[in-house]
Amino acid sequence: MLSKNVCLDFCMPEQLIISISGMRGIVGENLTASVAADYGCAFGSYLKSSSAGEKNKGLSVCIGRDSRRSGQMLCSAVAAGLCAVGIDAIDLGLAATPSVGVMVGCLKCAGGVVVTASHNPIQYNGIKLLLGNGMAPPGEAAEQIKQRFLDKHFDLVGSIGCGQMASNSQADETHVNKVLAIVDKAAIAAQGFKVVLDSVNGAGGAVTKELLAELGCRVSAINDEPTGLFAHAPEPIAENLTGLCEAVKSDGADIGFAQDPDADRLAIVDEAGTYIGEEYTLALAAKYVFSKRAGKAATNLSTSRMIDDVAEKAGSRVIRTPVGEANVAAAMLQHNCVIGGEGNGGVIDLRVGPIRDSLVGIALVLQLMTETGSSVSALVDEIGRYYMTKEKFPADREQARRILAEAKQRFALATLDASDGCRFDFPDGSWVHCRASNTEPVMRVIAEAKDQATVQRHIDNMQKIRTTAGIH
Ligand code: MG
C-alpha cells in the first residue's frame, strides 16, 4: 500500500516525501513510474479545477529534467499522467530548473514540472511543480495536489479528450536571452574573464556554457557532461568543490562557479582558488543590483545578514520571509523587490523569473566585477565577514514546540520574528534561528555572528534550552 510509504509530517530518508516543493523519493523503491504518473494526474486535475472557465482552452504543462538517469522514465510517466487528465505535455528534455520556469511563462503554460532531486544523492529523484506564474504552489495549493494524489482523485478523460505530447528544444536559448537582457553583455565581454565552471554533471553545463560564451568569457568547464553520474557529492559546498578550487588556481582564472544538479544554486570560488561560501552569492548579486536599481530585497530568515549590510549601504532594506523559495518569491512580488533569494546560493531576479537561478547569479556577479574592476576576493572583503553555524537537533514537532516556548522565555530581550519557528536578533547584531524541519524529525538551528565564539554560545544555549525542556 502506497499510503504506508508516504510521509505526511515527519519522514525518514527512505520514505517518499511530499512537501510544498513537490515529491522526492528513491527511484525503484518508492518513486516509481506509476507513482509519477499518479502525481501527473493529480497535478493536471488540480490545474483544471483551478482554471475554471478555461477547461476547454487546452491547458499545457512543460516538463524538464536534470541529468539523473531516471529522469526520462519519470518525465514520460508524469507526461502520461497529465495527458490522461486532458493536459498537453511539452517535453523540454534536459533543462535547468530555472530554464523550465522561464519556459512556463514563454509558452504560456498552466504549469511546469521539473524532474530533479536537486542536490540529493544519486539514488534520489523528485518531481517539482510550478504554477503558471512560474512559482512553486503556495501551501494551500500544494495541500490540494497532495490530497488528490493520495485519494487518487483524478479528473480522467476519454480517448478524444486526452492531452497530446510535444517537444520543445528552445529552453536553453530562451533562458540565456532572458539573462543577457539584465546585464551589459558588451561591457562584460570586453573584460575577457577567465572562468572555471563545475556543473557536477547536472543540467547546468550546456546552458551555462552558452551564457558564458555570450559574455565573452574564456571558459574551462569541468564535470559539464550531463551524465547524471555526479563526479563529486552534488551539494555545492566547500568539501565537495576541492577540484574546482584547484582548477581555478592552476588555470589562473578570475572566478570559479559551481552549480547543483538542477542549476538553481550557485557557489563561487575566488581568484586564489578559495571557496567563499554560498552566503556570498546573494550578497554579491545584490551589491550590483542595488548600485543600479532602487528597491528592496527579500530573503528568508536563515540567510546571512550580509545582505542587510549591503542593502543598508545602498539606502535600502531587506524583507525577511519564512524559509522556502516560494515565500521569498511571493514577498518579492508583493514588495516590488529588485533582488532576492536564499543564502544557499539561490539568486532570484524577477526580470528573469520568480525562481532561484544560478545563471542570474553568474551574470550579476560578472557585471559587478566589470563595473567595479575588483577581484572576487576584494569584493568579498568589502562586504565583510560573518561566522555561521548550521546544526540540527533531533526533535519531533511537539518537542520542537517545547524548545521554542522555552527559548522565547530565555531570550525575552531579543527581537523575535516568529513567522517560521523563532528567529532571535540580539543587540550585538548576532542572531539565532530555530525551526522544525518539514521533511525530517529535527529542529534546524542556525546562528550567525561577527565571531565564532558568539556563534558557539548561541548554539550551546539552544542545546541547554533543549535539555531544560526535558528533551535528551
Ligand atoms: Mg537545486
Short mmCIF file of C-alpha atoms and ligand atoms in Angstrom, two decimals:
data_model
loop_
_atom_site.label_atom_id
_atom_site.label_comp_id
_atom_site.label_asym_id
_atom_site.label_seq_id
_atom_site.Cartn_x
_atom_site.Cartn_y
_atom_site.Cartn_z
CA MET A 1 0.00 0.00 0.00
CA LEU A 2 1.38 3.35 -1.04
CA SER A 3 -0.07 5.20 1.94
CA LYS A 4 2.24 3.34 4.31
CA ASN A 5 5.24 4.73 2.48
CA VAL A 6 4.03 8.27 2.12
CA CYS A 7 5.34 10.67 4.66
CA LEU A 8 2.96 13.42 5.63
CA ASP A 9 4.67 15.03 8.57
CA PHE A 10 8.00 13.59 9.59
CA CYS A 11 9.99 11.45 7.28
CA MET A 12 12.81 9.05 7.38
CA PRO A 13 15.03 9.44 4.34
CA GLU A 14 13.83 6.21 2.77
CA GLN A 15 10.23 7.41 2.64
CA LEU A 16 8.50 9.21 -0.18
CA ILE A 17 8.35 12.86 0.80
CA ILE A 18 5.56 15.09 -0.42
CA SER A 19 6.10 18.70 0.59
CA ILE A 20 5.39 22.18 -0.64
CA SER A 21 8.15 21.86 -3.22
CA GLY A 22 6.87 18.60 -4.71
CA MET A 23 7.76 14.95 -4.30
CA ARG A 24 11.08 13.29 -3.55
CA GLY A 25 11.95 9.62 -3.16
CA ILE A 26 14.27 6.78 -4.03
CA VAL A 27 13.95 5.54 -7.58
CA GLY A 28 12.84 1.92 -7.86
CA GLU A 29 11.71 1.82 -4.22
CA ASN A 30 9.09 4.43 -3.50
CA LEU A 31 9.46 6.67 -6.56
CA THR A 32 8.28 4.58 -9.49
CA ALA A 33 6.70 5.21 -12.90
CA SER A 34 3.22 4.57 -11.52
CA VAL A 35 3.76 6.99 -8.63
CA ALA A 36 4.98 9.64 -11.09
CA ALA A 37 2.00 9.04 -13.41
CA ASP A 38 -0.40 9.43 -10.47
CA TYR A 39 1.35 12.64 -9.47
CA GLY A 40 0.95 13.91 -13.05
CA CYS A 41 -2.76 13.05 -12.90
CA ALA A 42 -3.11 14.85 -9.55
CA PHE A 43 -1.27 17.97 -10.73
CA GLY A 44 -3.18 18.11 -14.02
CA SER A 45 -6.52 17.62 -12.27
CA TYR A 46 -5.66 20.43 -9.86
CA LEU A 47 -4.73 22.76 -12.74
CA LYS A 48 -8.03 22.04 -14.46
CA SER A 49 -10.01 22.67 -11.29
CA SER A 50 -8.18 25.91 -10.58
CA SER A 51 -8.64 27.32 -14.08
CA ALA A 52 -12.42 27.46 -14.02
CA GLY A 53 -13.90 28.66 -17.27
CA GLU A 54 -10.78 27.73 -19.19
CA LYS A 55 -11.30 23.96 -19.17
CA ASN A 56 -11.77 23.75 -22.90
CA LYS A 57 -8.91 26.02 -23.79
CA GLY A 58 -6.35 23.24 -23.98
CA LEU A 59 -4.13 23.64 -20.94
CA SER A 60 -0.48 22.68 -21.30
CA VAL A 61 2.38 21.92 -18.92
CA CYS A 62 6.07 21.95 -19.85
CA ILE A 63 8.37 19.35 -18.35
CA GLY A 64 12.14 19.44 -17.92
CA ARG A 65 14.57 17.21 -16.10
CA ASP A 66 18.02 17.22 -14.63
CA SER A 67 20.59 14.66 -15.81
CA ARG A 68 19.74 11.77 -13.50
CA ARG A 69 19.35 8.59 -15.49
CA SER A 70 15.87 8.03 -14.11
CA GLY A 71 14.79 11.42 -15.47
CA GLN A 72 13.44 10.29 -18.82
CA MET A 73 11.46 7.48 -17.24
CA LEU A 74 9.85 9.80 -14.68
CA CYS A 75 9.24 12.59 -17.23
CA SER A 76 7.45 10.14 -19.51
CA ALA A 77 5.33 8.92 -16.61
CA VAL A 78 4.39 12.43 -15.43
CA ALA A 79 3.58 13.39 -19.04
CA ALA A 80 1.36 10.31 -19.36
CA GLY A 81 -0.48 11.30 -16.18
CA LEU A 82 -1.02 14.84 -17.45
CA CYS A 83 -2.30 13.61 -20.82
CA ALA A 84 -4.63 11.16 -19.06
CA VAL A 85 -6.48 14.09 -17.49
CA GLY A 86 -6.52 16.09 -20.72
CA ILE A 87 -3.46 18.33 -20.30
CA ASP A 88 -0.99 18.73 -23.17
CA ALA A 89 2.61 17.91 -22.14
CA ILE A 90 5.56 19.75 -23.66
CA ASP A 91 8.85 17.90 -23.17
CA LEU A 92 11.77 20.32 -22.78
CA GLY A 93 14.26 17.49 -22.36
CA LEU A 94 17.30 18.15 -20.21
CA ALA A 95 16.75 21.56 -18.62
CA ALA A 96 17.82 23.51 -15.56
CA THR A 97 15.04 24.24 -13.06
CA PRO A 98 15.14 28.00 -13.81
CA SER A 99 15.01 27.26 -17.57
CA VAL A 100 11.75 25.38 -17.03
CA GLY A 101 10.45 28.35 -15.05
CA VAL A 102 11.26 30.69 -17.94
CA MET A 103 9.55 28.37 -20.44
CA VAL A 104 6.34 28.18 -18.37
CA GLY A 105 5.93 31.90 -18.99
CA CYS A 106 7.23 31.91 -22.54
CA LEU A 107 4.93 29.09 -23.70
CA LYS A 108 2.02 30.42 -21.58
CA CYS A 109 1.69 27.05 -19.85
CA ALA A 110 -0.73 26.41 -17.00
CA GLY A 111 2.18 24.91 -15.07
CA GLY A 112 5.61 23.36 -15.19
CA VAL A 113 7.24 20.18 -13.89
CA VAL A 114 10.91 19.64 -13.14
CA VAL A 115 12.10 16.10 -12.57
CA THR A 116 15.01 16.65 -10.21
CA ALA A 117 16.17 15.79 -6.72
CA SER A 118 18.35 18.91 -6.72
CA HIS A 119 21.46 18.29 -4.60
CA ASN A 120 20.29 14.98 -3.11
CA PRO A 121 22.44 11.88 -3.70
CA ILE A 122 22.18 9.92 -6.93
CA GLN A 123 19.66 7.31 -5.72
CA TYR A 124 17.03 10.03 -5.29
CA ASN A 125 14.87 11.77 -7.79
CA GLY A 126 11.99 14.16 -7.37
CA ILE A 127 9.13 15.94 -9.09
CA LYS A 128 8.96 19.67 -8.53
CA LEU A 129 5.84 21.59 -9.53
CA LEU A 130 5.46 25.14 -10.82
CA LEU A 131 2.23 27.03 -11.37
CA GLY A 132 1.51 29.21 -14.39
CA ASN A 133 3.21 32.18 -12.72
CA GLY A 134 6.47 30.21 -12.61
CA MET A 135 6.36 29.79 -8.83
CA ALA A 136 6.03 26.71 -6.65
CA PRO A 137 2.43 26.23 -5.48
CA PRO A 138 1.64 28.06 -2.23
CA GLY A 139 0.77 25.94 0.82
CA GLU A 140 -2.95 25.56 0.19
CA ALA A 141 -2.48 24.58 -3.47
CA ALA A 142 0.30 22.14 -2.56
CA GLU A 143 -2.02 20.54 0.01
CA GLN A 144 -4.80 20.13 -2.57
CA ILE A 145 -2.43 18.49 -5.05
CA LYS A 146 -1.11 16.14 -2.37
CA GLN A 147 -4.63 15.18 -1.31
CA ARG A 148 -5.65 14.48 -4.90
CA PHE A 149 -2.58 12.24 -5.24
CA LEU A 150 -3.27 10.34 -2.02
CA ASP A 151 -7.01 9.92 -2.75
CA LYS A 152 -6.40 9.22 -6.45
CA HIS A 153 -8.92 11.98 -7.06
CA PHE A 154 -8.20 12.34 -10.79
CA ASP A 155 -10.29 14.03 -13.45
CA LEU A 156 -9.62 11.39 -16.11
CA VAL A 157 -10.76 11.97 -19.68
CA GLY A 158 -11.76 9.66 -22.51
CA SER A 159 -9.82 8.96 -25.66
CA ILE A 160 -10.94 12.04 -27.56
CA GLY A 161 -10.06 14.39 -24.72
CA CYS A 162 -6.54 13.04 -23.99
CA GLY A 163 -3.73 15.55 -23.88
CA GLN A 164 -1.13 15.48 -26.62
CA MET A 165 2.64 15.28 -26.21
CA ALA A 166 5.05 17.61 -27.97
CA SER A 167 8.67 18.58 -27.55
CA ASN A 168 10.43 21.92 -27.50
CA SER A 169 14.20 22.45 -27.66
CA GLN A 170 14.26 26.21 -27.07
CA ALA A 171 14.64 26.23 -23.28
CA ASP A 172 18.40 26.95 -23.12
CA GLU A 173 18.37 29.70 -25.73
CA THR A 174 15.25 31.36 -24.30
CA HIS A 175 16.68 31.30 -20.79
CA VAL A 176 20.09 32.65 -21.84
CA ASN A 177 18.47 35.53 -23.74
CA LYS A 178 16.40 36.48 -20.70
CA VAL A 179 19.51 36.55 -18.51
CA LEU A 180 21.53 38.54 -21.05
CA ALA A 181 18.81 41.19 -21.05
CA ILE A 182 19.54 42.15 -17.42
CA VAL A 183 23.28 42.84 -17.87
CA ASP A 184 25.58 44.81 -20.19
CA LYS A 185 26.78 41.96 -22.36
CA ALA A 186 29.34 44.03 -24.31
CA ALA A 187 30.90 45.52 -21.18
CA ILE A 188 31.33 42.09 -19.56
CA ALA A 189 32.66 40.59 -22.80
CA ALA A 190 35.28 43.36 -23.03
CA GLN A 191 36.81 42.04 -19.79
CA GLY A 192 37.56 38.61 -21.25
CA PHE A 193 37.09 36.95 -17.87
CA LYS A 194 38.69 33.57 -17.36
CA VAL A 195 36.12 31.29 -15.72
CA VAL A 196 36.08 27.72 -14.44
CA LEU A 197 32.62 26.14 -14.33
CA ASP A 198 31.72 22.98 -12.39
CA SER A 199 28.21 21.76 -13.29
CA VAL A 200 28.57 18.45 -11.39
CA ASN A 201 27.36 16.51 -14.48
CA GLY A 202 23.91 18.02 -14.00
CA ALA A 203 21.57 20.07 -16.16
CA GLY A 204 23.55 23.30 -15.98
CA GLY A 205 26.55 22.54 -18.21
CA ALA A 206 25.32 23.33 -21.72
CA VAL A 207 23.10 26.30 -20.92
CA THR A 208 25.70 27.92 -18.69
CA LYS A 209 28.50 27.47 -21.22
CA GLU A 210 26.18 29.14 -23.75
CA LEU A 211 25.68 32.09 -21.38
CA LEU A 212 29.38 32.42 -20.61
CA ALA A 213 30.25 32.29 -24.33
CA GLU A 214 27.79 35.14 -24.96
CA LEU A 215 29.50 37.07 -22.17
CA GLY A 216 32.88 36.67 -23.87
CA CYS A 217 34.36 34.54 -21.09
CA ARG A 218 37.20 32.12 -21.61
CA VAL A 219 35.68 29.03 -20.05
CA SER A 220 37.25 25.92 -18.68
CA ALA A 221 34.38 23.55 -17.86
CA ILE A 222 34.72 20.56 -15.56
CA ASN A 223 32.02 17.93 -14.95
CA ASP A 224 29.99 19.56 -17.69
CA GLU A 225 28.71 16.41 -19.42
CA PRO A 226 25.13 15.73 -18.27
CA THR A 227 25.73 12.08 -17.46
CA GLY A 228 23.84 12.15 -14.17
CA LEU A 229 26.80 10.31 -12.67
CA PHE A 230 27.98 13.05 -10.36
CA ALA A 231 31.75 13.47 -10.25
CA HIS A 232 31.51 14.56 -6.61
CA ALA A 233 28.80 14.85 -3.96
CA PRO A 234 26.36 17.25 -5.64
CA GLU A 235 25.75 19.90 -2.98
CA PRO A 236 27.87 22.97 -3.88
CA ILE A 237 29.59 23.27 -0.50
CA ALA A 238 33.29 23.59 0.31
CA GLU A 239 34.16 19.93 0.89
CA ASN A 240 32.68 18.94 -2.49
CA LEU A 241 34.45 21.59 -4.55
CA THR A 242 38.13 20.90 -4.00
CA GLY A 243 38.52 20.03 -7.69
CA LEU A 244 37.04 23.37 -8.75
CA CYS A 245 39.27 25.28 -6.31
CA GLU A 246 42.37 23.55 -7.70
CA ALA A 247 41.28 24.18 -11.30
CA VAL A 248 40.77 27.91 -10.64
CA LYS A 249 44.23 28.12 -9.13
CA SER A 250 46.03 26.10 -11.80
CA ASP A 251 44.23 27.92 -14.65
CA GLY A 252 44.87 31.34 -13.14
CA ALA A 253 41.14 32.02 -13.53
CA ASP A 254 39.33 35.14 -12.33
CA ILE A 255 36.48 33.16 -10.77
CA GLY A 256 35.07 29.66 -10.34
CA PHE A 257 31.35 28.84 -10.44
CA ALA A 258 29.73 25.69 -9.03
CA GLN A 259 26.15 24.65 -9.64
CA ASP A 260 23.97 21.96 -8.12
CA PRO A 261 22.47 19.32 -10.49
CA ASP A 262 19.39 21.37 -11.43
CA ALA A 263 21.38 24.62 -11.59
CA ASP A 264 19.27 26.77 -9.30
CA ARG A 265 22.05 27.16 -6.71
CA LEU A 266 25.41 28.82 -7.29
CA ALA A 267 28.61 28.80 -5.23
CA ILE A 268 31.68 30.90 -6.01
CA VAL A 269 35.43 30.34 -5.78
CA ASP A 270 37.66 33.43 -5.78
CA GLU A 271 40.73 34.07 -7.97
CA ALA A 272 43.02 32.47 -5.39
CA GLY A 273 41.05 29.22 -5.56
CA THR A 274 39.29 29.82 -2.23
CA TYR A 275 35.67 28.80 -1.77
CA ILE A 276 34.00 31.94 -0.45
CA GLY A 277 30.82 30.31 0.86
CA GLU A 278 27.35 30.17 -0.65
CA GLU A 279 26.08 33.03 1.50
CA TYR A 280 28.18 35.47 -0.54
CA THR A 281 26.43 34.62 -3.82
CA LEU A 282 23.27 36.56 -2.98
CA ALA A 283 25.19 39.36 -1.24
CA LEU A 284 27.40 39.93 -4.31
CA ALA A 285 24.47 39.82 -6.73
CA ALA A 286 22.58 42.28 -4.51
CA LYS A 287 25.59 44.59 -4.33
CA TYR A 288 25.47 45.05 -8.09
CA VAL A 289 21.68 45.32 -8.40
CA PHE A 290 21.45 47.92 -5.60
CA SER A 291 24.07 50.04 -7.37
CA LYS A 292 21.75 50.36 -10.38
CA ARG A 293 18.18 49.96 -9.17
CA ALA A 294 16.19 51.39 -6.27
CA GLY A 295 14.07 48.91 -4.33
CA LYS A 296 14.09 46.36 -1.55
CA ALA A 297 15.45 42.82 -1.28
CA ALA A 298 13.76 39.72 0.10
CA THR A 299 15.32 36.66 1.67
CA ASN A 300 14.47 34.00 4.23
CA LEU A 301 15.07 34.17 7.97
CA SER A 302 18.05 31.79 7.82
CA THR A 303 20.11 33.86 5.37
CA SER A 304 23.21 35.78 6.45
CA ARG A 305 22.85 39.41 7.41
CA MET A 306 25.48 40.32 4.81
CA ILE A 307 22.58 41.24 2.55
CA ASP A 308 21.24 43.62 5.22
CA ASP A 309 24.65 45.32 5.31
CA VAL A 310 24.75 45.58 1.51
CA ALA A 311 21.18 46.93 1.46
CA GLU A 312 21.87 49.44 4.23
CA LYS A 313 24.88 50.87 2.39
CA ALA A 314 22.64 51.33 -0.65
CA GLY A 315 19.93 53.02 1.44
CA SER A 316 17.64 50.01 1.06
CA ARG A 317 16.35 47.29 3.31
CA VAL A 318 15.57 43.56 3.37
CA ILE A 319 12.20 41.83 3.78
CA ARG A 320 12.59 38.56 5.72
CA THR A 321 10.32 35.62 4.93
CA PRO A 322 9.73 32.06 6.14
CA VAL A 323 12.15 29.53 4.62
CA GLY A 324 11.14 28.34 1.13
CA GLU A 325 11.73 29.69 -2.33
CA ALA A 326 8.01 30.34 -2.94
CA ASN A 327 7.82 32.51 0.19
CA VAL A 328 10.75 34.64 -0.95
CA ALA A 329 9.37 34.99 -4.48
CA ALA A 330 5.93 35.95 -3.16
CA ALA A 331 7.45 38.64 -0.93
CA MET A 332 9.47 39.94 -3.88
CA LEU A 333 6.31 40.31 -5.95
CA GLN A 334 4.40 41.88 -3.08
CA HIS A 335 7.10 44.45 -2.27
CA ASN A 336 8.41 45.01 -5.81
CA CYS A 337 11.85 43.79 -4.73
CA VAL A 338 14.73 44.30 -7.15
CA ILE A 339 16.63 41.27 -5.87
CA GLY A 340 16.00 38.29 -3.62
CA GLY A 341 16.93 34.73 -2.92
CA GLU A 342 18.30 32.41 -0.31
CA GLY A 343 21.62 32.04 1.45
CA ASN A 344 22.20 28.62 -0.09
CA GLY A 345 23.35 30.31 -3.30
CA GLY A 346 19.90 30.91 -4.78
CA VAL A 347 19.53 34.29 -6.50
CA ILE A 348 16.15 35.50 -7.80
CA ASP A 349 15.68 38.39 -10.22
CA LEU A 350 12.02 38.80 -11.22
CA ARG A 351 13.02 40.18 -14.62
CA VAL A 352 14.11 36.63 -15.48
CA GLY A 353 11.68 34.71 -13.27
CA PRO A 354 10.46 34.16 -9.70
CA ILE A 355 12.79 31.23 -9.20
CA ARG A 356 16.34 30.69 -7.94
CA ASP A 357 18.66 30.86 -10.90
CA SER A 358 22.40 30.18 -10.98
CA LEU A 359 22.66 31.83 -14.41
CA VAL A 360 21.25 35.05 -12.99
CA GLY A 361 23.81 34.85 -10.17
CA ILE A 362 26.66 34.33 -12.63
CA ALA A 363 25.62 37.23 -14.85
CA LEU A 364 25.13 39.67 -11.96
CA VAL A 365 28.44 38.79 -10.30
CA LEU A 366 30.36 39.15 -13.58
CA GLN A 367 28.64 42.51 -14.10
CA LEU A 368 29.70 43.58 -10.58
CA MET A 369 33.31 42.63 -11.33
CA THR A 370 33.10 44.54 -14.61
CA GLU A 371 31.66 47.72 -13.08
CA THR A 372 34.00 47.81 -10.08
CA GLY A 373 37.14 46.42 -11.69
CA SER A 374 37.57 44.46 -8.45
CA SER A 375 38.57 40.86 -7.93
CA VAL A 376 36.21 38.45 -6.17
CA SER A 377 38.34 38.45 -3.02
CA ALA A 378 38.35 42.27 -2.90
CA LEU A 379 34.56 42.34 -3.27
CA VAL A 380 34.22 39.76 -0.50
CA ASP A 381 36.47 41.86 1.76
CA GLU A 382 34.28 44.89 1.12
CA ILE A 383 31.17 43.00 2.19
CA GLY A 384 32.90 41.79 5.35
CA ARG A 385 32.74 38.55 7.18
CA TYR A 386 30.35 36.75 9.47
CA TYR A 387 30.59 33.34 11.06
CA MET A 388 27.66 30.99 10.67
CA THR A 389 26.97 27.52 12.05
CA LYS A 390 24.10 25.27 10.98
CA GLU A 391 23.13 22.46 13.34
CA LYS A 392 20.23 20.09 13.61
CA PHE A 393 18.91 18.60 16.84
CA PRO A 394 16.68 15.50 16.95
CA ALA A 395 13.19 16.77 17.86
CA ASP A 396 9.68 15.91 16.74
CA ARG A 397 7.07 18.62 16.31
CA GLU A 398 5.92 18.56 19.92
CA GLN A 399 9.49 18.65 21.21
CA ALA A 400 10.30 21.49 18.81
CA ARG A 401 7.30 23.42 20.12
CA ARG A 402 8.57 23.00 23.71
CA ILE A 403 12.07 24.10 22.76
CA LEU A 404 10.74 27.23 21.05
CA ALA A 405 8.50 28.07 24.03
CA GLU A 406 11.48 27.76 26.37
CA ALA A 407 13.69 29.81 24.03
CA LYS A 408 11.14 32.63 23.91
CA GLN A 409 11.35 32.94 27.70
CA ARG A 410 15.11 32.66 27.76
CA PHE A 411 15.66 35.27 25.03
CA ALA A 412 12.86 37.61 26.07
CA LEU A 413 15.06 40.66 25.46
CA ALA A 414 15.96 39.73 21.89
CA THR A 415 13.94 40.88 18.88
CA LEU A 416 11.72 37.97 17.87
CA ASP A 417 10.41 37.03 14.43
CA ALA A 418 8.07 34.04 14.85
CA SER A 419 6.87 33.73 11.26
CA ASP A 420 8.79 30.46 10.76
CA GLY A 421 9.95 28.92 14.03
CA CYS A 422 11.73 31.63 16.01
CA ARG A 423 14.49 33.98 14.95
CA PHE A 424 16.08 35.92 17.78
CA ASP A 425 18.09 39.01 16.87
CA PHE A 426 20.44 40.26 19.58
CA PRO A 427 21.69 43.82 20.16
CA ASP A 428 25.26 42.90 19.06
CA GLY A 429 23.98 42.03 15.57
CA SER A 430 24.18 38.27 16.09
CA TRP A 431 21.13 36.05 15.65
CA VAL A 432 19.88 32.51 16.01
CA HIS A 433 17.06 30.93 14.02
CA CYS A 434 15.38 27.70 15.17
CA ARG A 435 12.68 25.90 13.23
CA ALA A 436 11.23 22.42 12.93
CA SER A 437 12.11 20.75 9.64
CA ASN A 438 9.25 19.97 7.25
CA THR A 439 10.94 16.83 5.98
CA GLU A 440 12.77 15.30 8.96
CA PRO A 441 12.07 14.95 12.71
CA VAL A 442 14.73 17.52 13.53
CA MET A 443 15.00 21.11 14.61
CA ARG A 444 17.28 23.23 12.47
CA VAL A 445 19.36 25.76 14.38
CA ILE A 446 21.31 28.43 12.52
CA ALA A 447 23.39 31.07 14.28
CA GLU A 448 25.45 33.93 12.91
CA ALA A 449 27.75 36.49 14.49
CA LYS A 450 30.87 38.53 13.83
CA ASP A 451 32.94 35.99 15.77
CA GLN A 452 32.85 32.22 16.14
CA ALA A 453 32.73 32.31 19.96
CA THR A 454 29.39 34.12 19.90
CA VAL A 455 28.02 31.68 17.32
CA GLN A 456 29.06 28.77 19.54
CA ARG A 457 27.48 30.43 22.57
CA HIS A 458 24.14 30.64 20.75
CA ILE A 459 24.33 27.00 19.68
CA ASP A 460 25.30 25.92 23.22
CA ASN A 461 22.43 27.93 24.65
CA MET A 462 19.98 26.19 22.36
CA GLN A 463 21.39 22.83 23.49
CA LYS A 464 20.85 23.86 27.12
CA ILE A 465 17.31 25.02 26.34
CA ARG A 466 16.63 21.64 24.76
CA THR A 467 17.79 19.95 27.96
CA THR A 468 15.75 22.32 30.14
CA ALA A 469 12.71 21.46 28.03
CA GLY A 470 13.27 17.85 29.07
CA ILE A 471 14.48 16.57 25.70
CA HIS A 472 17.57 14.38 25.70
MG MG B 1 18.69 22.74 -6.74
#
